[in-house]
JSON list of C-alpha atoms in Angstrom, two decimals:
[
{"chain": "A", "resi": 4, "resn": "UNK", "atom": "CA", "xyz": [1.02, -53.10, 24.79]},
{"chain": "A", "resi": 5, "resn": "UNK", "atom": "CA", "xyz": [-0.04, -54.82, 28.22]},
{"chain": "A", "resi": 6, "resn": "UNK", "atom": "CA", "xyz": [-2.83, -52.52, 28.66]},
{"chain": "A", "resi": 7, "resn": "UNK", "atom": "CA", "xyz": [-4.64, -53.23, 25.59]},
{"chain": "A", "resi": 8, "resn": "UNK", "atom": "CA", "xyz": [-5.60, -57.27, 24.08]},
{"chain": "A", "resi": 9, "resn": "UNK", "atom": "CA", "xyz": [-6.25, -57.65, 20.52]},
{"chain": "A", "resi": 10, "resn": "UNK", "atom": "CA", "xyz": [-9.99, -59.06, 19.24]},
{"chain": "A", "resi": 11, "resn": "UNK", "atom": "CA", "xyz": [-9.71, -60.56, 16.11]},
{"chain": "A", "resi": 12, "resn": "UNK", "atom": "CA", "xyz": [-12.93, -62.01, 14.44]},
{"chain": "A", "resi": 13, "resn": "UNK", "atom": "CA", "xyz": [-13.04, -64.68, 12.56]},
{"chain": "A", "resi": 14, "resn": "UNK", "atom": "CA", "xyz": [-16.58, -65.91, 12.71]},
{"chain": "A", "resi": 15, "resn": "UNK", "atom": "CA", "xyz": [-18.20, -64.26, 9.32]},
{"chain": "A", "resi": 16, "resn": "UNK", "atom": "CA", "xyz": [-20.58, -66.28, 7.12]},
{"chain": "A", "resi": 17, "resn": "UNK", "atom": "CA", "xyz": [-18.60, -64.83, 4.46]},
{"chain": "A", "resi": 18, "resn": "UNK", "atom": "CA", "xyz": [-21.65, -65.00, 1.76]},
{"chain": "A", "resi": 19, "resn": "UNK", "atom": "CA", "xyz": [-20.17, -62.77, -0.47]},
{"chain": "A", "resi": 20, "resn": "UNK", "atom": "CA", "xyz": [-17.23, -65.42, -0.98]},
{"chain": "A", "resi": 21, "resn": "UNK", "atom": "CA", "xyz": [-19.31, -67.42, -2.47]},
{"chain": "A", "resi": 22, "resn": "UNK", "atom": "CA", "xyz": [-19.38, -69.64, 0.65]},
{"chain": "A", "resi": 23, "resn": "UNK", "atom": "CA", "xyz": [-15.57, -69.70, 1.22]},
{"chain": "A", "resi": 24, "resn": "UNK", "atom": "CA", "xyz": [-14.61, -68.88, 4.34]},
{"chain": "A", "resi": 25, "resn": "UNK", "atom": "CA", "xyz": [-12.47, -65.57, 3.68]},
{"chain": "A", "resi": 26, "resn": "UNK", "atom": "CA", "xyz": [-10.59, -65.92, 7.25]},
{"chain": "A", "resi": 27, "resn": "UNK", "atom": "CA", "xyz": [-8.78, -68.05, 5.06]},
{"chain": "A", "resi": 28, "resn": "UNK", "atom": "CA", "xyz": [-8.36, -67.03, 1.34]},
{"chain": "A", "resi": 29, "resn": "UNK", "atom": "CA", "xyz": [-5.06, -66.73, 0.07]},
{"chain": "A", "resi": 30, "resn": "UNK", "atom": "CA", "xyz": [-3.45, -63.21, -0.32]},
{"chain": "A", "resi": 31, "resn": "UNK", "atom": "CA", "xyz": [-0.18, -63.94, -2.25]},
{"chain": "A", "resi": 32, "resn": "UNK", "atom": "CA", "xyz": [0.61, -67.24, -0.68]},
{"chain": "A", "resi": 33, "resn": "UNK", "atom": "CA", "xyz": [-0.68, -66.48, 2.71]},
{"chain": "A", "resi": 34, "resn": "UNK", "atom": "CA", "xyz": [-4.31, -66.70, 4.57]},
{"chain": "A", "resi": 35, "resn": "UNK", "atom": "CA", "xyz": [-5.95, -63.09, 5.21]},
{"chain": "A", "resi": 36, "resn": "UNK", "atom": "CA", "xyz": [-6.36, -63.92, 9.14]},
{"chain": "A", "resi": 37, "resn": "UNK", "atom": "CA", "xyz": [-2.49, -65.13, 9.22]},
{"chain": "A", "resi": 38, "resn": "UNK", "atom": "CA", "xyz": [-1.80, -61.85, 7.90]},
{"chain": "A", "resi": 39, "resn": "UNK", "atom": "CA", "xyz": [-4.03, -59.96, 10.65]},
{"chain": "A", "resi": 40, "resn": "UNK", "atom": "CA", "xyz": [-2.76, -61.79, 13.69]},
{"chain": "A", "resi": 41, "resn": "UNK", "atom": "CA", "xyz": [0.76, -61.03, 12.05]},
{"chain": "A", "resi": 42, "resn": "UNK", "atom": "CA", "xyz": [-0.05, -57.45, 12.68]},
{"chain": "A", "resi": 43, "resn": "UNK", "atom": "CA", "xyz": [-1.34, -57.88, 16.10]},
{"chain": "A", "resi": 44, "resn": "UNK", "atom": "CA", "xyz": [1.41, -59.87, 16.98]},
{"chain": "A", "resi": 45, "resn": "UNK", "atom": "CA", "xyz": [3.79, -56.75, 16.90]},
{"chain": "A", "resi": 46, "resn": "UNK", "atom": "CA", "xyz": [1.68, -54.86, 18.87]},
{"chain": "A", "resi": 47, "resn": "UNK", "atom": "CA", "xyz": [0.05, -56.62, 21.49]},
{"chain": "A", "resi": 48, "resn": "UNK", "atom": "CA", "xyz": [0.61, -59.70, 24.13]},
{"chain": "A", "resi": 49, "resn": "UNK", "atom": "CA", "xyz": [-2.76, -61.22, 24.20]},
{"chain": "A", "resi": 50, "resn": "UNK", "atom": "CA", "xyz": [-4.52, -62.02, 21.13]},
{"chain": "A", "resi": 51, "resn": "UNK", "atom": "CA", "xyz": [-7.75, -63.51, 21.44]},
{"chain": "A", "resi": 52, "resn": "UNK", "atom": "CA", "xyz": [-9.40, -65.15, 17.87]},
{"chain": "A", "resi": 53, "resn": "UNK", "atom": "CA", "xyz": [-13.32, -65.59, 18.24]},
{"chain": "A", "resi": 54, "resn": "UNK", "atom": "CA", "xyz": [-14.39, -68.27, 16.37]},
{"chain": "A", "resi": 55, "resn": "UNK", "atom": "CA", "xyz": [-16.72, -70.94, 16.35]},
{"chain": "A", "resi": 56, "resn": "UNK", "atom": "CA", "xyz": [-14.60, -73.28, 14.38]},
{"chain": "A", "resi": 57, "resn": "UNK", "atom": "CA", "xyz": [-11.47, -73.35, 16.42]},
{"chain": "A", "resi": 58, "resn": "UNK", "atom": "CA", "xyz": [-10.06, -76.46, 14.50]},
{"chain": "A", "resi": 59, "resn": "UNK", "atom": "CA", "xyz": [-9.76, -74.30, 11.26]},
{"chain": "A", "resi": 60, "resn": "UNK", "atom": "CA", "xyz": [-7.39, -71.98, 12.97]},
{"chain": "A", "resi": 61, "resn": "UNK", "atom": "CA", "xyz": [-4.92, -73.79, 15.58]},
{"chain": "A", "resi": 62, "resn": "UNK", "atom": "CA", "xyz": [-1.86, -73.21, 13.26]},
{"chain": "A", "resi": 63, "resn": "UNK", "atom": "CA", "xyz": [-2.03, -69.61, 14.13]},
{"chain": "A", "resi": 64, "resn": "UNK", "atom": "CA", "xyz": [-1.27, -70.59, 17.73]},
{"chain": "A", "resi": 65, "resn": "UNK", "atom": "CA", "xyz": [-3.59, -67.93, 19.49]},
{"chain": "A", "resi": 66, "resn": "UNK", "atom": "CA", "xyz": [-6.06, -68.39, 21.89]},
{"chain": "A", "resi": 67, "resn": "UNK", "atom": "CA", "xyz": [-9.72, -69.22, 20.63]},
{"chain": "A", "resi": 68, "resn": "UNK", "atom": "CA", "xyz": [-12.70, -68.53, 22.20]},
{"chain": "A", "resi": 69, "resn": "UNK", "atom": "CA", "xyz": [-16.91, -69.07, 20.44]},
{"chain": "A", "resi": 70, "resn": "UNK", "atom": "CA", "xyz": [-19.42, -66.70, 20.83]},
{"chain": "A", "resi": 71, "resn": "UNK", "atom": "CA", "xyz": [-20.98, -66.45, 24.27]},
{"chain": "A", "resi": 72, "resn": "UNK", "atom": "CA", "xyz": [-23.83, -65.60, 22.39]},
{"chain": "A", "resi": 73, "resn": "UNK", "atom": "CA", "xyz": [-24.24, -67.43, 19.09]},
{"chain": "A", "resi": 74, "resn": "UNK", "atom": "CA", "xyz": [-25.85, -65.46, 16.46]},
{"chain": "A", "resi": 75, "resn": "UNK", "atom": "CA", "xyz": [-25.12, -62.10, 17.18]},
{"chain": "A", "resi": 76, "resn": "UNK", "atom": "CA", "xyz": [-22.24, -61.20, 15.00]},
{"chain": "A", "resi": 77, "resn": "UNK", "atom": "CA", "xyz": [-19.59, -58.86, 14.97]},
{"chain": "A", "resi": 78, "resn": "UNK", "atom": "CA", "xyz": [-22.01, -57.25, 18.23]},
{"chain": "A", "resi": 79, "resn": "UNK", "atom": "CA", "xyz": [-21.62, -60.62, 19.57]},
{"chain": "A", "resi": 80, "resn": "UNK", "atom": "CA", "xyz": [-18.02, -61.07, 18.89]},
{"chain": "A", "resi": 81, "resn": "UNK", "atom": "CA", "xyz": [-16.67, -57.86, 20.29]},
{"chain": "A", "resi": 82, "resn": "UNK", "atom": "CA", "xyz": [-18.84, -58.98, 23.80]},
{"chain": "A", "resi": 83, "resn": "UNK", "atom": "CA", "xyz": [-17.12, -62.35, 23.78]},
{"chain": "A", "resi": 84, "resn": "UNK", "atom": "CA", "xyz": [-13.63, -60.89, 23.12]},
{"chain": "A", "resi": 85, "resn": "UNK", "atom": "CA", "xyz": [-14.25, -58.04, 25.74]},
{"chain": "A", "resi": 86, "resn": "UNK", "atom": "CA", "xyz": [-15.41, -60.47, 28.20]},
{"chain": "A", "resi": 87, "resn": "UNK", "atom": "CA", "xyz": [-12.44, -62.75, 28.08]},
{"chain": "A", "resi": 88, "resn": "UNK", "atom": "CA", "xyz": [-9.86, -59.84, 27.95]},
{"chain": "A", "resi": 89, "resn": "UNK", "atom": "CA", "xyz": [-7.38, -59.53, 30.54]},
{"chain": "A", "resi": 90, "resn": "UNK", "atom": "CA", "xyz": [-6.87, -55.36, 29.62]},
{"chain": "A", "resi": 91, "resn": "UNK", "atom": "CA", "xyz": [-9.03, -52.91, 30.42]},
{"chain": "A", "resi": 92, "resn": "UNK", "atom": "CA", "xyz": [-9.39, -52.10, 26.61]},
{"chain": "A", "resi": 93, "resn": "UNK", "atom": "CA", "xyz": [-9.02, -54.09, 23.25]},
{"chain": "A", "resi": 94, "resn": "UNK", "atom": "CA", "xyz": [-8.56, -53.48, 20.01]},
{"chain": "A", "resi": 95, "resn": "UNK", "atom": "CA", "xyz": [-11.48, -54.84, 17.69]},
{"chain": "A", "resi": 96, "resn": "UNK", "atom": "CA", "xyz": [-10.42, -55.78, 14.11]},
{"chain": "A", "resi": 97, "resn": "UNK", "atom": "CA", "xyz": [-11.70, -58.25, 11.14]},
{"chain": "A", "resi": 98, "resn": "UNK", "atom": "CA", "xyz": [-9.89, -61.03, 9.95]},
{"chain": "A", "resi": 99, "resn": "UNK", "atom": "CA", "xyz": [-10.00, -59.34, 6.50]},
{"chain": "A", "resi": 100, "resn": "UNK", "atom": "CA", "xyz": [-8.11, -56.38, 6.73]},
{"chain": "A", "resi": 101, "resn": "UNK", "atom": "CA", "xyz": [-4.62, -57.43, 4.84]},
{"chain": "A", "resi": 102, "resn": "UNK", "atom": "CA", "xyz": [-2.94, -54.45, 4.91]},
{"chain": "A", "resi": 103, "resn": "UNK", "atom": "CA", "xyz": [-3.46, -53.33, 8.12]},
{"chain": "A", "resi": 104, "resn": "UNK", "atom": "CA", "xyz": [-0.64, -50.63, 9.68]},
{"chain": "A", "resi": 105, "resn": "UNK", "atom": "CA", "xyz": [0.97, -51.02, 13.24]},
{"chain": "A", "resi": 106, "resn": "UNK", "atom": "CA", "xyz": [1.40, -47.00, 13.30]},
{"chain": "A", "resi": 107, "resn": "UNK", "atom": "CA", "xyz": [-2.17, -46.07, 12.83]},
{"chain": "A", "resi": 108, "resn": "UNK", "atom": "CA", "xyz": [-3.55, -49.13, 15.61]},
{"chain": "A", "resi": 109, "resn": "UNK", "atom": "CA", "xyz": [-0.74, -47.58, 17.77]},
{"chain": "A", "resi": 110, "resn": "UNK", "atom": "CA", "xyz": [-2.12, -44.07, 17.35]},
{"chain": "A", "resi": 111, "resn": "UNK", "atom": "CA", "xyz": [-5.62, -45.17, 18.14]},
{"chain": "A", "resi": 112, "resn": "UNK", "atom": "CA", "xyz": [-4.71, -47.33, 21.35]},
{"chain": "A", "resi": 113, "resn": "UNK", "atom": "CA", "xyz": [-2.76, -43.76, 22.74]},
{"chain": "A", "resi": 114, "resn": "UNK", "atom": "CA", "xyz": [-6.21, -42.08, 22.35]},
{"chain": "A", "resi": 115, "resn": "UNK", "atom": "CA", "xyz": [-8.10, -44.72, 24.91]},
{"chain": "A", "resi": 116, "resn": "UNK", "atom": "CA", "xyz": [-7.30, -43.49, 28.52]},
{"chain": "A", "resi": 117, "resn": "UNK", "atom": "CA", "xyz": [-9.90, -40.89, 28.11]},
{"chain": "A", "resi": 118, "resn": "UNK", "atom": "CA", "xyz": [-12.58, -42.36, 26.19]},
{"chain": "A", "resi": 119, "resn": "UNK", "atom": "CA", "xyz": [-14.46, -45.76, 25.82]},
{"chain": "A", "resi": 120, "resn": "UNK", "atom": "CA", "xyz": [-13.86, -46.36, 22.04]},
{"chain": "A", "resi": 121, "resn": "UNK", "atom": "CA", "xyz": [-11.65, -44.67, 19.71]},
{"chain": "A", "resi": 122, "resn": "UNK", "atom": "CA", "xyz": [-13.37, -45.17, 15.98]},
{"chain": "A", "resi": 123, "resn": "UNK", "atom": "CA", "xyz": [-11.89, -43.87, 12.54]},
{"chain": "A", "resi": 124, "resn": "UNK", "atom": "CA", "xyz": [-13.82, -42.05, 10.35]},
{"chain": "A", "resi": 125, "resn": "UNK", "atom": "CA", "xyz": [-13.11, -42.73, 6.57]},
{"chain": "A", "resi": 126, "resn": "UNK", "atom": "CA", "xyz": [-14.70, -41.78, 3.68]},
{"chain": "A", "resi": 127, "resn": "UNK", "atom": "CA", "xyz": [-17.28, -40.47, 5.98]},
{"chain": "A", "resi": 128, "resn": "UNK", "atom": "CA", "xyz": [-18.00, -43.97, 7.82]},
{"chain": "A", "resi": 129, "resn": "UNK", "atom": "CA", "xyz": [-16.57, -45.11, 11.08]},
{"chain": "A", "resi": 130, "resn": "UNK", "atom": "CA", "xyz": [-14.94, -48.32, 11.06]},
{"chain": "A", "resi": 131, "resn": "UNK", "atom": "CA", "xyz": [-16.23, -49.99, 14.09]},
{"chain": "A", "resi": 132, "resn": "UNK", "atom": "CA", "xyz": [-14.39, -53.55, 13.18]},
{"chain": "A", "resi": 133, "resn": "UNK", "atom": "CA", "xyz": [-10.67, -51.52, 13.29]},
{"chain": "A", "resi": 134, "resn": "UNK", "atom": "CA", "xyz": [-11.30, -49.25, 16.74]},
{"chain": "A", "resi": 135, "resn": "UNK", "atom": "CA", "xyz": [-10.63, -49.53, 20.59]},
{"chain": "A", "resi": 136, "resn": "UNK", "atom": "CA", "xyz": [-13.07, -50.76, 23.04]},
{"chain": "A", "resi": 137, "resn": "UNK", "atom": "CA", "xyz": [-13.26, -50.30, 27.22]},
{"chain": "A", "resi": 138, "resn": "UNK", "atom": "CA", "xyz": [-14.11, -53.29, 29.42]},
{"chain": "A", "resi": 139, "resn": "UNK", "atom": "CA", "xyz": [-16.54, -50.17, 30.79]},
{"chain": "A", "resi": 140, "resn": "UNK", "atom": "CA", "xyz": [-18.80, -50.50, 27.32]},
{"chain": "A", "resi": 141, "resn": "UNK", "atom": "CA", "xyz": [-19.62, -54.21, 28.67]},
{"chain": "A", "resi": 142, "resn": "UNK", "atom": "CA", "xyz": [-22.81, -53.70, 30.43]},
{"chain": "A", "resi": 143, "resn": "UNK", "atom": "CA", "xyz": [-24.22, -51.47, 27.65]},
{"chain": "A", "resi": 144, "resn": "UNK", "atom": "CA", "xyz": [-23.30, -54.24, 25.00]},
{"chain": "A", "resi": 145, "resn": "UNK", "atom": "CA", "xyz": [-24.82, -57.00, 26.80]},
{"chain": "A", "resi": 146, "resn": "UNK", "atom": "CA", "xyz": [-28.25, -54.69, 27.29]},
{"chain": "A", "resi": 147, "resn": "UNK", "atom": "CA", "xyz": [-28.31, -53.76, 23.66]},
{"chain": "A", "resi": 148, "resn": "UNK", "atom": "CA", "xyz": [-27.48, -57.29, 22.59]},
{"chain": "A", "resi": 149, "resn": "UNK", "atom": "CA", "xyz": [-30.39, -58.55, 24.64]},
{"chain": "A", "resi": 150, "resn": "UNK", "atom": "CA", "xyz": [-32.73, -55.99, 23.02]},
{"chain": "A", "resi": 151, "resn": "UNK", "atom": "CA", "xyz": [-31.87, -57.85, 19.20]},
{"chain": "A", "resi": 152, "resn": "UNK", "atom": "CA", "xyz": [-29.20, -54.82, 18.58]},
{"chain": "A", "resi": 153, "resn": "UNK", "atom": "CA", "xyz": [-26.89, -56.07, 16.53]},
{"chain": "A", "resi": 154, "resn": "UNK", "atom": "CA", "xyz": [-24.81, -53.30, 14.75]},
{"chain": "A", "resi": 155, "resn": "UNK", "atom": "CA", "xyz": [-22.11, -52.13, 16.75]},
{"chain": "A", "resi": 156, "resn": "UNK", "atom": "CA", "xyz": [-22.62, -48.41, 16.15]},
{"chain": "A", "resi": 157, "resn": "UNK", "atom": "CA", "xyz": [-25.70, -48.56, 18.21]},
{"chain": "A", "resi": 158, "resn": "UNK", "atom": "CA", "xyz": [-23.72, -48.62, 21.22]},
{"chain": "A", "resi": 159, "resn": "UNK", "atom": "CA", "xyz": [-21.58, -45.16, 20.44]},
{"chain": "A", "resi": 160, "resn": "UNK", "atom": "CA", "xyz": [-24.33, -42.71, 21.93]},
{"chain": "A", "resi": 161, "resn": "UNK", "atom": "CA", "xyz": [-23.78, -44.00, 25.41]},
{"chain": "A", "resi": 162, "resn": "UNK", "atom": "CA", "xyz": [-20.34, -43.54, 25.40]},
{"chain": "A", "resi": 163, "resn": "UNK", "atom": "CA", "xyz": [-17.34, -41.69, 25.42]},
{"chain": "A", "resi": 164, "resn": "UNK", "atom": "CA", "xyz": [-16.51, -41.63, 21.78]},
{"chain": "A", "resi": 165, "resn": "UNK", "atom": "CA", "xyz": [-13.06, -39.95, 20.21]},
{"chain": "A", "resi": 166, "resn": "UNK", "atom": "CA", "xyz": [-13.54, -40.46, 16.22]},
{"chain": "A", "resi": 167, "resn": "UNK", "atom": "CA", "xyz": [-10.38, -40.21, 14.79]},
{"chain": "A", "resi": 168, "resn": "UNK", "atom": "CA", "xyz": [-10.67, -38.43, 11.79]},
{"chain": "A", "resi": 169, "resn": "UNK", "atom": "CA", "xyz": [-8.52, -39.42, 7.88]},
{"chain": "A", "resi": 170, "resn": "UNK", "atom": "CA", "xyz": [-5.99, -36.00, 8.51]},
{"chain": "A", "resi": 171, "resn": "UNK", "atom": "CA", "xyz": [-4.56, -37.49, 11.47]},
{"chain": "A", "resi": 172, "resn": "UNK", "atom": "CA", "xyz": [-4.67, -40.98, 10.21]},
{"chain": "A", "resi": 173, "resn": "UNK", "atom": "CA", "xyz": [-2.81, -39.77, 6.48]},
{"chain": "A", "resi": 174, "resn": "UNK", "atom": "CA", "xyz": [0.33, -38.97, 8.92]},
{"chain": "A", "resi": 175, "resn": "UNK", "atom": "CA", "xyz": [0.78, -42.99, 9.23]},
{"chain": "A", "resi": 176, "resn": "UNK", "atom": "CA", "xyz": [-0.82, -44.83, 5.76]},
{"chain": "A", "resi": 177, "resn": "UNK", "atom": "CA", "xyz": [-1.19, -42.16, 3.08]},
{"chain": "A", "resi": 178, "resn": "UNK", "atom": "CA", "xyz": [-3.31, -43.70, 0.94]},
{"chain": "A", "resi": 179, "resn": "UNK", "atom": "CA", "xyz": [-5.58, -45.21, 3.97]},
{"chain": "A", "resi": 180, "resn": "UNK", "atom": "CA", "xyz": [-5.19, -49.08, 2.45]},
{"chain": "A", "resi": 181, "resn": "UNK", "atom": "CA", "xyz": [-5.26, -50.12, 5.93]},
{"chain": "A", "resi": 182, "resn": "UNK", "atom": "CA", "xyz": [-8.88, -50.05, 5.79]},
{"chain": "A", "resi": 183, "resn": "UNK", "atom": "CA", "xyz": [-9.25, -52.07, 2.98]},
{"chain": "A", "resi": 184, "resn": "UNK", "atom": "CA", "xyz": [-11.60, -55.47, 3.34]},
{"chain": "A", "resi": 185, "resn": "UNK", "atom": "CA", "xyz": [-11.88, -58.07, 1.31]},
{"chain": "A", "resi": 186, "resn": "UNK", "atom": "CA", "xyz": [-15.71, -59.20, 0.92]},
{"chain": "A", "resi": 187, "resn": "UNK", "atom": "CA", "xyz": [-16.28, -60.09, -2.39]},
{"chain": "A", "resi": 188, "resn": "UNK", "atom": "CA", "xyz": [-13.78, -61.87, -5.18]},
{"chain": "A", "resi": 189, "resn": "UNK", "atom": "CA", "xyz": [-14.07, -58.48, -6.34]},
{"chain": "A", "resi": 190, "resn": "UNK", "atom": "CA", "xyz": [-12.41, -57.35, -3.30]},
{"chain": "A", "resi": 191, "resn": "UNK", "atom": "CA", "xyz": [-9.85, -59.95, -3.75]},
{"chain": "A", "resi": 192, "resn": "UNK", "atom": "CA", "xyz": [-8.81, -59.14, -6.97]},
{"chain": "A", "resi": 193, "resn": "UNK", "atom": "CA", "xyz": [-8.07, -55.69, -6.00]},
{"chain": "A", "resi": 194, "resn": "UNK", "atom": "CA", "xyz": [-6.59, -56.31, -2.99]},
{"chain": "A", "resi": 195, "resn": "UNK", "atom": "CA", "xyz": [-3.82, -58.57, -4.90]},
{"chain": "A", "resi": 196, "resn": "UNK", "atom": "CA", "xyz": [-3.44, -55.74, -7.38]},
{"chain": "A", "resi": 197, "resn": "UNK", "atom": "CA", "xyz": [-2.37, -53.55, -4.00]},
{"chain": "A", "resi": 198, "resn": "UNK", "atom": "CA", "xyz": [-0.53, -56.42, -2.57]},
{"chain": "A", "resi": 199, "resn": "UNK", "atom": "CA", "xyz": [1.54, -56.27, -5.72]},
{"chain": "A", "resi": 200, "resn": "UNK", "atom": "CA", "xyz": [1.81, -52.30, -6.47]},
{"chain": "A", "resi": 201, "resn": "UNK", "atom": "CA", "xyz": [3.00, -51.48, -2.62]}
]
């Protein structure tokens, strides 16, 4: 999709790993963030990692960009990626999503013309780390990010939002795995019980 870049963040402290950094945990022989730019790959031209240890990621063979404004996390990230984008809108996803589904990030990215982020709602929460952004949302970012804001949400009243509700998503991943995210060894274990069942 030329229209649309792919963010991928990779710059968690990943503190529920027990220190490891879970960009790079092993999901059945293979790193969760290989697995996520996989995805992306069949989907969209430019892929843009943000990272502030490139050198742990140049065998995936994307470009790599560090915060433009250390400390500010996922916020942060989605500025940076946004920023650097050559689209006019980019899809925002963590590096530790393994199952992610090139039907349902399809189905969000044909939603985007007429709004500034298209957000899933699941289980009741959106999922602001696996949703659309517009290069339009990039002044209000920077002014919330200035002001200490930090969660990503904060930025959804000012803006043309289209949540995307679990009956339309069920059409493309039944079981919504897709939104599965590995934070904890917990997390982990489970996800390799999917990994093995699907």
């Amino acid at each position: 999709m030329a229209t649309v870049s792919a963010i991928v963040l990779a710059g968690g402290k990943s503190r529920r790993m027990r220190g490891r950094n879970k960009a790079l945990i092993d999901l059945a022989g293979r790193p969760l963030v290989e697995r996520v730019v996989e995805v992306m790959r069949q989907i969209f031209r430019e892929i843009l990692l943000i990272t502030n240890t490139p050198e742990e990621f140049e065998f995936l063979g994307v470009p790599m960009l560090p915060d433009l404004l250390p400390g500010r996390g996922s916020f942060g990230g989605l500025y940076t990626g946004l920023s650097a984008s050559t689209s006019e809108h980019a899809f925002l996803v963590a590096c530790d999503m393994p199952f992610l589904n090139a039907q349902v990030i399809r189905y969000l990215v044909a939603e985007v013309d007429r709004f500034d982020v298209v957000v899933p709602r699941v289980a009741g929460f959106l999922e602001p780390l696996h949703a659309v952004y517009s290069r339009a949302c990039l002044p209000r970012i920077r002014d919330l990010l200035d002001r200490g804001e930090l969660k990503i949400i904060s930025l959804f009243p000012d803006v043309r939002v289209r949540e995307v509700p679990e009956s339309e998503l069920r059409r493309f991943d039944e079981d919504l795995r897709c939104f599965m995210n590995i934070n904890t060894p917990e997390d982990l274990a489970a996800a390799l019980t999917t990994h093995e069942t699907a």
